[in-house]
């Protein structure tokens, strides 16, 4: 399987090296019959300097095109991210090449702001995608045809995969290895890389309580701390509004204006994170975790995990718990 990773001046070194190391490690574990053939390509080839200042040797797009004429096509195309400034400037030559070659690739992926290259090439039109949380709003603004979700580690939409920032590229690559070679091989690769866990795509990029407390001007900081300490209570809007001495309608309107999501969504995310952490860090039974996190019944906990993360609580614990 031919894996092509794009490169350009100022890109994030780990966006490139992280996924490459995952594929290279899988090859090494497989011995001489390693499944991946790896290419790092840039517009003109030669040495490109990453944002970390480390030069990387690359093959030119023209040289790869010539090779593709007489051999198997691209199995996986990866567009890494990275920017030296506050705005992301796409590489016109890469965008043109992506526009031409992406339809022929079996999978097309991005890491971090690499999504900008795919979006500019029209690859992501009409899809739900993710990127680094700090760039999500800008990606949405520039490309309104996309549905940008800043929360997941990675998102798969058919043959198109997009991932969050930096280390999320490793999670993405492990998911690709799992699709190609099976769960057992992906776990073996993760262990070789001394990764404590293999995160599923639905896992959030950041702590919801922490993000909630750092967002906005801090008007609801105390409320968020109270919610986190009372997840098992009745947390309907009326009760939250009472805590901050506001009418339910005024509170709901002010909350959405300041944080960009409803109070109910914050409660949902906090409860999910509390349940996840309990599964990761304790050996408590599911019934107790469901009660403490505010789900009431164990069946409710199962439904939420299946809907939000695509796995059962037991499967999540098996993957991530040290207990």
Short mmCIF file of C-alpha atoms in Angstrom, two decimals:
data_model
loop_
_atom_site.label_atom_id
_atom_site.label_comp_id
_atom_site.label_asym_id
_atom_site.label_seq_id
_atom_site.Cartn_x
_atom_site.Cartn_y
_atom_site.Cartn_z
CA UNK A 1 0.00 0.00 0.00
CA UNK A 2 1.52 3.27 -1.13
CA UNK A 3 1.32 6.04 1.50
CA UNK A 4 2.09 9.55 0.28
CA UNK A 5 2.71 12.30 2.85
CA UNK A 6 2.85 15.86 1.55
CA UNK A 7 5.50 18.30 2.78
CA UNK A 8 6.03 22.05 2.56
CA UNK A 9 8.13 24.78 4.19
CA UNK A 10 7.21 25.52 7.79
CA UNK A 11 5.06 22.45 8.35
CA UNK A 12 4.86 20.77 11.76
CA UNK A 13 7.59 18.18 12.07
CA UNK A 14 5.46 15.85 14.19
CA UNK A 15 2.53 16.06 11.76
CA UNK A 16 4.89 14.43 9.27
CA UNK A 17 7.05 12.20 11.43
CA UNK A 18 4.28 10.92 13.74
CA UNK A 19 2.18 9.14 11.09
CA UNK A 20 5.32 8.06 9.19
CA UNK A 21 6.69 6.38 12.30
CA UNK A 22 3.43 4.51 12.84
CA UNK A 23 3.55 3.07 9.32
CA UNK A 24 7.29 2.38 9.53
CA UNK A 25 6.88 0.56 12.85
CA UNK A 26 4.05 -1.54 11.40
CA UNK A 27 6.35 -2.43 8.51
CA UNK A 28 9.13 -3.43 10.88
CA UNK A 29 6.83 -5.64 12.94
CA UNK A 30 5.63 -7.34 9.76
CA UNK A 31 9.17 -8.10 8.60
CA UNK A 32 10.05 -8.25 4.91
CA UNK A 33 6.38 -8.33 3.96
CA UNK A 34 5.66 -4.90 5.47
CA UNK A 35 2.39 -3.56 4.00
CA UNK A 36 3.36 0.08 3.44
CA UNK A 37 5.50 1.85 0.85
CA UNK A 38 6.23 5.35 2.15
CA UNK A 39 6.78 8.57 0.18
CA UNK A 40 7.40 12.10 1.45
CA UNK A 41 6.80 14.54 -1.39
CA UNK A 42 6.93 18.30 -1.87
CA UNK A 43 6.17 20.55 -4.82
CA UNK A 44 9.76 20.74 -6.09
CA UNK A 45 11.44 17.96 -4.12
CA UNK A 46 14.73 18.27 -2.29
CA UNK A 47 15.11 19.57 1.25
CA UNK A 48 12.29 21.43 2.95
CA UNK A 49 12.65 23.05 6.39
CA UNK A 50 9.98 22.22 8.95
CA UNK A 51 8.67 24.63 11.56
CA UNK A 52 11.05 23.03 14.07
CA UNK A 53 13.99 24.03 11.88
CA UNK A 54 14.82 20.46 10.92
CA UNK A 55 15.25 19.85 7.17
CA UNK A 56 13.48 16.88 5.60
CA UNK A 57 14.46 15.23 2.31
CA UNK A 58 11.54 14.94 -0.11
CA UNK A 59 10.65 13.53 -3.50
CA UNK A 60 9.16 15.92 -6.06
CA UNK A 61 5.55 15.71 -7.19
CA UNK A 62 6.76 15.27 -10.76
CA UNK A 63 8.97 12.32 -9.80
CA UNK A 64 6.11 10.65 -7.96
CA UNK A 65 3.78 11.25 -10.90
CA UNK A 66 6.26 9.51 -13.18
CA UNK A 67 6.46 6.57 -10.79
CA UNK A 68 2.68 6.33 -10.58
CA UNK A 69 2.43 5.96 -14.35
CA UNK A 70 4.11 2.55 -14.21
CA UNK A 71 3.11 1.19 -10.79
CA UNK A 72 0.25 0.93 -8.33
CA UNK A 73 -1.56 4.15 -7.46
CA UNK A 74 -1.87 5.95 -4.14
CA UNK A 75 -3.53 4.01 -1.36
CA UNK A 76 -3.36 6.71 1.34
CA UNK A 77 -2.70 10.42 0.78
CA UNK A 78 -1.92 12.46 3.92
CA UNK A 79 -1.86 16.25 4.13
CA UNK A 80 -0.04 17.33 7.34
CA UNK A 81 -0.41 20.76 8.93
CA UNK A 82 1.66 23.53 10.40
CA UNK A 83 1.94 27.28 9.89
CA UNK A 84 4.69 29.78 10.65
CA UNK A 85 2.18 32.63 11.00
CA UNK A 86 -1.26 33.42 12.36
CA UNK A 87 -2.90 32.63 9.02
CA UNK A 88 -2.57 29.44 7.01
CA UNK A 89 -1.35 30.01 3.47
CA UNK A 90 -1.98 27.07 1.16
CA UNK A 91 0.67 25.92 -1.30
CA UNK A 92 -0.83 26.41 -4.78
CA UNK A 93 1.21 23.60 -6.35
CA UNK A 94 0.16 21.13 -3.65
CA UNK A 95 -3.49 22.16 -3.93
CA UNK A 96 -3.46 21.69 -7.70
CA UNK A 97 -1.84 18.25 -7.33
CA UNK A 98 -4.30 17.20 -4.59
CA UNK A 99 -7.20 18.27 -6.80
CA UNK A 100 -5.86 16.01 -9.56
CA UNK A 101 -4.70 13.02 -7.53
CA UNK A 102 -7.08 12.82 -4.55
CA UNK A 103 -9.98 11.31 -6.55
CA UNK A 104 -7.71 8.39 -7.47
CA UNK A 105 -6.51 7.67 -3.90
CA UNK A 106 -8.25 5.02 -1.84
CA UNK A 107 -8.00 7.21 1.28
CA UNK A 108 -7.36 10.93 1.72
CA UNK A 109 -6.39 12.23 5.16
CA UNK A 110 -5.35 15.43 6.90
CA UNK A 111 -3.52 16.18 10.13
CA UNK A 112 -4.13 19.49 11.90
CA UNK A 113 -4.20 22.44 9.47
CA UNK A 114 -3.47 20.08 6.59
CA UNK A 115 -7.26 20.23 6.25
CA UNK A 116 -6.84 23.67 4.64
CA UNK A 117 -5.04 22.12 1.67
CA UNK A 118 -7.77 19.51 1.24
CA UNK A 119 -10.50 22.12 1.64
CA UNK A 120 -8.90 24.44 -0.92
CA UNK A 121 -8.73 21.51 -3.35
CA UNK A 122 -12.46 20.87 -2.85
CA UNK A 123 -11.92 17.44 -1.30
CA UNK A 124 -13.85 18.22 1.89
CA UNK A 125 -16.91 19.93 0.40
CA UNK A 126 -20.11 18.95 2.19
CA UNK A 127 -18.31 16.82 4.81
CA UNK A 128 -18.09 16.92 8.60
CA UNK A 129 -14.40 17.46 9.38
CA UNK A 130 -12.05 18.40 12.20
CA UNK A 131 -8.75 20.20 12.65
CA UNK A 132 -6.74 21.67 15.53
CA UNK A 133 -9.24 23.33 17.87
CA UNK A 134 -7.43 26.68 17.56
CA UNK A 135 -7.93 26.72 13.77
CA UNK A 136 -11.46 25.32 13.57
CA UNK A 137 -13.27 28.67 13.42
CA UNK A 138 -10.98 29.94 10.66
CA UNK A 139 -11.41 26.75 8.63
CA UNK A 140 -15.18 27.12 8.93
CA UNK A 141 -15.04 30.80 7.97
CA UNK A 142 -12.93 30.23 4.86
CA UNK A 143 -14.80 27.13 3.72
CA UNK A 144 -18.49 27.47 4.65
CA UNK A 145 -19.41 24.32 2.69
CA UNK A 146 -17.69 22.27 5.41
CA UNK A 147 -19.17 21.26 8.76
CA UNK A 148 -16.22 21.82 11.11
CA UNK A 149 -16.32 20.04 14.48
CA UNK A 150 -13.49 21.12 16.80
CA UNK A 151 -14.00 18.37 19.38
CA UNK A 152 -13.03 14.92 17.99
CA UNK A 153 -9.50 13.55 17.73
CA UNK A 154 -10.34 12.45 14.19
CA UNK A 155 -13.36 12.02 11.94
CA UNK A 156 -13.93 9.53 9.16
CA UNK A 157 -16.34 10.34 6.33
CA UNK A 158 -16.14 7.44 3.92
CA UNK A 159 -12.65 7.46 2.42
CA UNK A 160 -11.90 10.95 3.83
CA UNK A 161 -10.29 11.21 7.26
CA UNK A 162 -9.46 14.45 9.08
CA UNK A 163 -7.69 14.74 12.42
CA UNK A 164 -6.93 17.27 15.12
CA UNK A 165 -3.58 18.84 15.91
CA UNK A 166 -0.08 17.39 16.10
CA UNK A 167 -0.17 14.12 18.12
CA UNK A 168 -3.66 13.36 16.77
CA UNK A 169 -1.88 12.40 13.55
CA UNK A 170 -0.49 9.38 15.40
CA UNK A 171 -3.99 8.38 16.53
CA UNK A 172 -5.19 8.77 12.95
CA UNK A 173 -2.36 6.62 11.58
CA UNK A 174 -3.05 3.88 14.15
CA UNK A 175 -6.70 3.88 13.08
CA UNK A 176 -5.60 3.50 9.47
CA UNK A 177 -3.33 0.60 10.43
CA UNK A 178 -6.26 -0.99 12.27
CA UNK A 179 -8.42 -0.69 9.17
CA UNK A 180 -5.68 -2.19 6.98
CA UNK A 181 -4.16 -4.82 9.26
CA UNK A 182 -6.58 -5.39 12.13
CA UNK A 183 -6.89 -4.39 15.77
CA UNK A 184 -4.17 -6.72 16.99
CA UNK A 185 -1.56 -5.18 14.67
CA UNK A 186 -2.59 -1.63 15.60
CA UNK A 187 -2.22 -2.39 19.30
CA UNK A 188 1.16 -4.04 18.69
CA UNK A 189 2.32 -0.91 16.85
CA UNK A 190 1.03 1.35 19.64
CA UNK A 191 2.91 -0.72 22.22
CA UNK A 192 6.13 -0.46 20.23
CA UNK A 193 5.67 3.31 20.20
CA UNK A 194 5.20 3.21 24.00
CA UNK A 195 1.76 4.77 23.71
CA UNK A 196 -0.23 4.27 26.89
CA UNK A 197 -3.54 4.19 25.06
CA UNK A 198 -4.94 4.03 21.55
CA UNK A 199 -7.56 6.78 21.42
CA UNK A 200 -10.72 6.40 19.33
CA UNK A 201 -11.72 9.19 16.97
CA UNK A 202 -14.67 10.28 19.08
CA UNK A 203 -12.50 11.23 22.03
CA UNK A 204 -12.44 14.96 22.69
CA UNK A 205 -9.40 17.11 21.88
CA UNK A 206 -9.56 18.82 25.26
CA UNK A 207 -11.03 18.66 28.75
CA UNK A 208 -14.58 19.98 28.67
CA UNK A 209 -14.51 21.41 32.24
CA UNK A 210 -11.17 23.08 31.55
CA UNK A 211 -12.30 24.47 28.22
CA UNK A 212 -15.55 25.70 29.74
CA UNK A 213 -13.76 27.51 32.52
CA UNK A 214 -11.29 29.17 30.16
CA UNK A 215 -13.88 30.30 27.61
CA UNK A 216 -15.42 33.75 27.55
CA UNK A 217 -15.02 36.41 30.21
CA UNK A 218 -15.55 34.03 33.08
CA UNK A 219 -19.18 34.90 33.89
CA UNK A 220 -20.06 31.20 34.18
CA UNK A 221 -16.80 29.87 35.67
CA UNK A 222 -18.34 29.26 39.10
CA UNK A 223 -21.36 27.62 37.49
CA UNK A 224 -19.14 25.19 35.59
CA UNK A 225 -17.28 24.26 38.77
CA UNK A 226 -20.62 23.68 40.49
CA UNK A 227 -21.90 21.53 37.61
CA UNK A 228 -18.74 19.40 37.71
CA UNK A 229 -19.29 18.80 41.43
CA UNK A 230 -23.03 18.01 41.07
CA UNK A 231 -23.28 15.85 37.95
CA UNK A 232 -25.69 13.49 39.69
CA UNK A 233 -28.16 16.30 40.44
CA UNK A 234 -31.06 17.61 38.36
CA UNK A 235 -29.22 19.94 35.96
CA UNK A 236 -32.07 21.22 33.86
CA UNK A 237 -31.80 24.79 32.56
CA UNK A 238 -34.22 26.05 35.21
CA UNK A 239 -31.95 24.86 38.01
CA UNK A 240 -28.77 26.17 36.37
CA UNK A 241 -30.44 29.53 35.81
CA UNK A 242 -31.43 29.65 39.46
CA UNK A 243 -27.81 29.09 40.52
CA UNK A 244 -26.73 32.25 38.65
CA UNK A 245 -29.86 34.20 39.64
CA UNK A 246 -31.18 34.60 36.10
CA UNK A 247 -34.43 33.70 34.41
CA UNK A 248 -34.20 30.48 32.34
CA UNK A 249 -34.76 32.31 29.05
CA UNK A 250 -32.20 35.05 29.77
CA UNK A 251 -29.69 32.53 31.07
CA UNK A 252 -29.99 30.24 28.05
CA UNK A 253 -29.60 33.15 25.64
CA UNK A 254 -26.61 34.62 27.50
CA UNK A 255 -24.94 31.24 27.85
CA UNK A 256 -25.13 30.40 24.14
CA UNK A 257 -23.89 33.90 23.25
CA UNK A 258 -20.84 33.53 25.48
CA UNK A 259 -19.87 29.89 24.97
CA UNK A 260 -21.36 28.99 21.61
CA UNK A 261 -23.29 25.96 22.89
CA UNK A 262 -26.33 25.32 25.05
CA UNK A 263 -26.16 24.67 28.80
CA UNK A 264 -27.57 21.19 28.15
CA UNK A 265 -24.69 20.44 25.78
CA UNK A 266 -22.16 21.45 28.44
CA UNK A 267 -23.83 19.17 30.98
CA UNK A 268 -23.84 16.33 28.46
CA UNK A 269 -20.13 16.75 27.71
CA UNK A 270 -19.16 17.04 31.38
CA UNK A 271 -21.08 13.90 32.27
CA UNK A 272 -19.48 12.00 29.42
CA UNK A 273 -16.01 13.11 30.44
CA UNK A 274 -16.64 12.19 34.09
CA UNK A 275 -17.78 8.71 33.03
CA UNK A 276 -14.76 8.30 30.76
CA UNK A 277 -12.34 9.27 33.51
CA UNK A 278 -14.04 6.91 35.96
CA UNK A 279 -13.66 4.07 33.47
CA UNK A 280 -10.01 4.96 32.84
CA UNK A 281 -8.93 5.59 36.43
CA UNK A 282 -11.11 3.39 38.68
CA UNK A 283 -12.49 -0.12 38.90
CA UNK A 284 -15.96 1.06 39.96
CA UNK A 285 -18.88 -0.94 38.54
CA UNK A 286 -20.78 0.56 35.63
CA UNK A 287 -23.92 1.04 37.73
CA UNK A 288 -22.02 3.25 40.20
CA UNK A 289 -20.36 5.23 37.39
CA UNK A 290 -23.73 5.80 35.70
CA UNK A 291 -25.19 7.12 38.97
CA UNK A 292 -22.24 9.35 39.84
CA UNK A 293 -22.06 10.84 36.34
CA UNK A 294 -25.76 11.67 36.32
CA UNK A 295 -27.03 9.03 33.89
CA UNK A 296 -29.15 7.26 36.47
CA UNK A 297 -29.42 3.85 34.84
CA UNK A 298 -26.54 1.80 33.46
CA UNK A 299 -28.43 1.41 30.18
CA UNK A 300 -28.41 5.19 29.71
CA UNK A 301 -24.63 5.15 30.11
CA UNK A 302 -24.34 2.46 27.43
CA UNK A 303 -26.53 4.38 25.00
CA UNK A 304 -24.53 7.60 25.40
CA UNK A 305 -21.18 5.86 24.89
CA UNK A 306 -22.42 4.06 21.81
CA UNK A 307 -23.84 7.27 20.34
CA UNK A 308 -20.93 9.57 21.22
CA UNK A 309 -17.88 7.28 21.01
CA UNK A 310 -19.03 4.29 19.00
CA UNK A 311 -18.04 1.82 21.74
CA UNK A 312 -19.65 0.40 24.87
CA UNK A 313 -18.43 1.45 28.34
CA UNK A 314 -16.91 -2.01 28.77
CA UNK A 315 -15.01 -1.70 25.49
CA UNK A 316 -13.81 1.76 26.44
CA UNK A 317 -12.54 0.47 29.79
CA UNK A 318 -10.80 -2.45 28.09
CA UNK A 319 -8.91 -0.06 25.79
CA UNK A 320 -7.98 2.67 28.24
CA UNK A 321 -8.09 1.48 31.83
CA UNK A 322 -4.99 0.62 33.83
CA UNK A 323 -7.23 -1.49 36.10
#
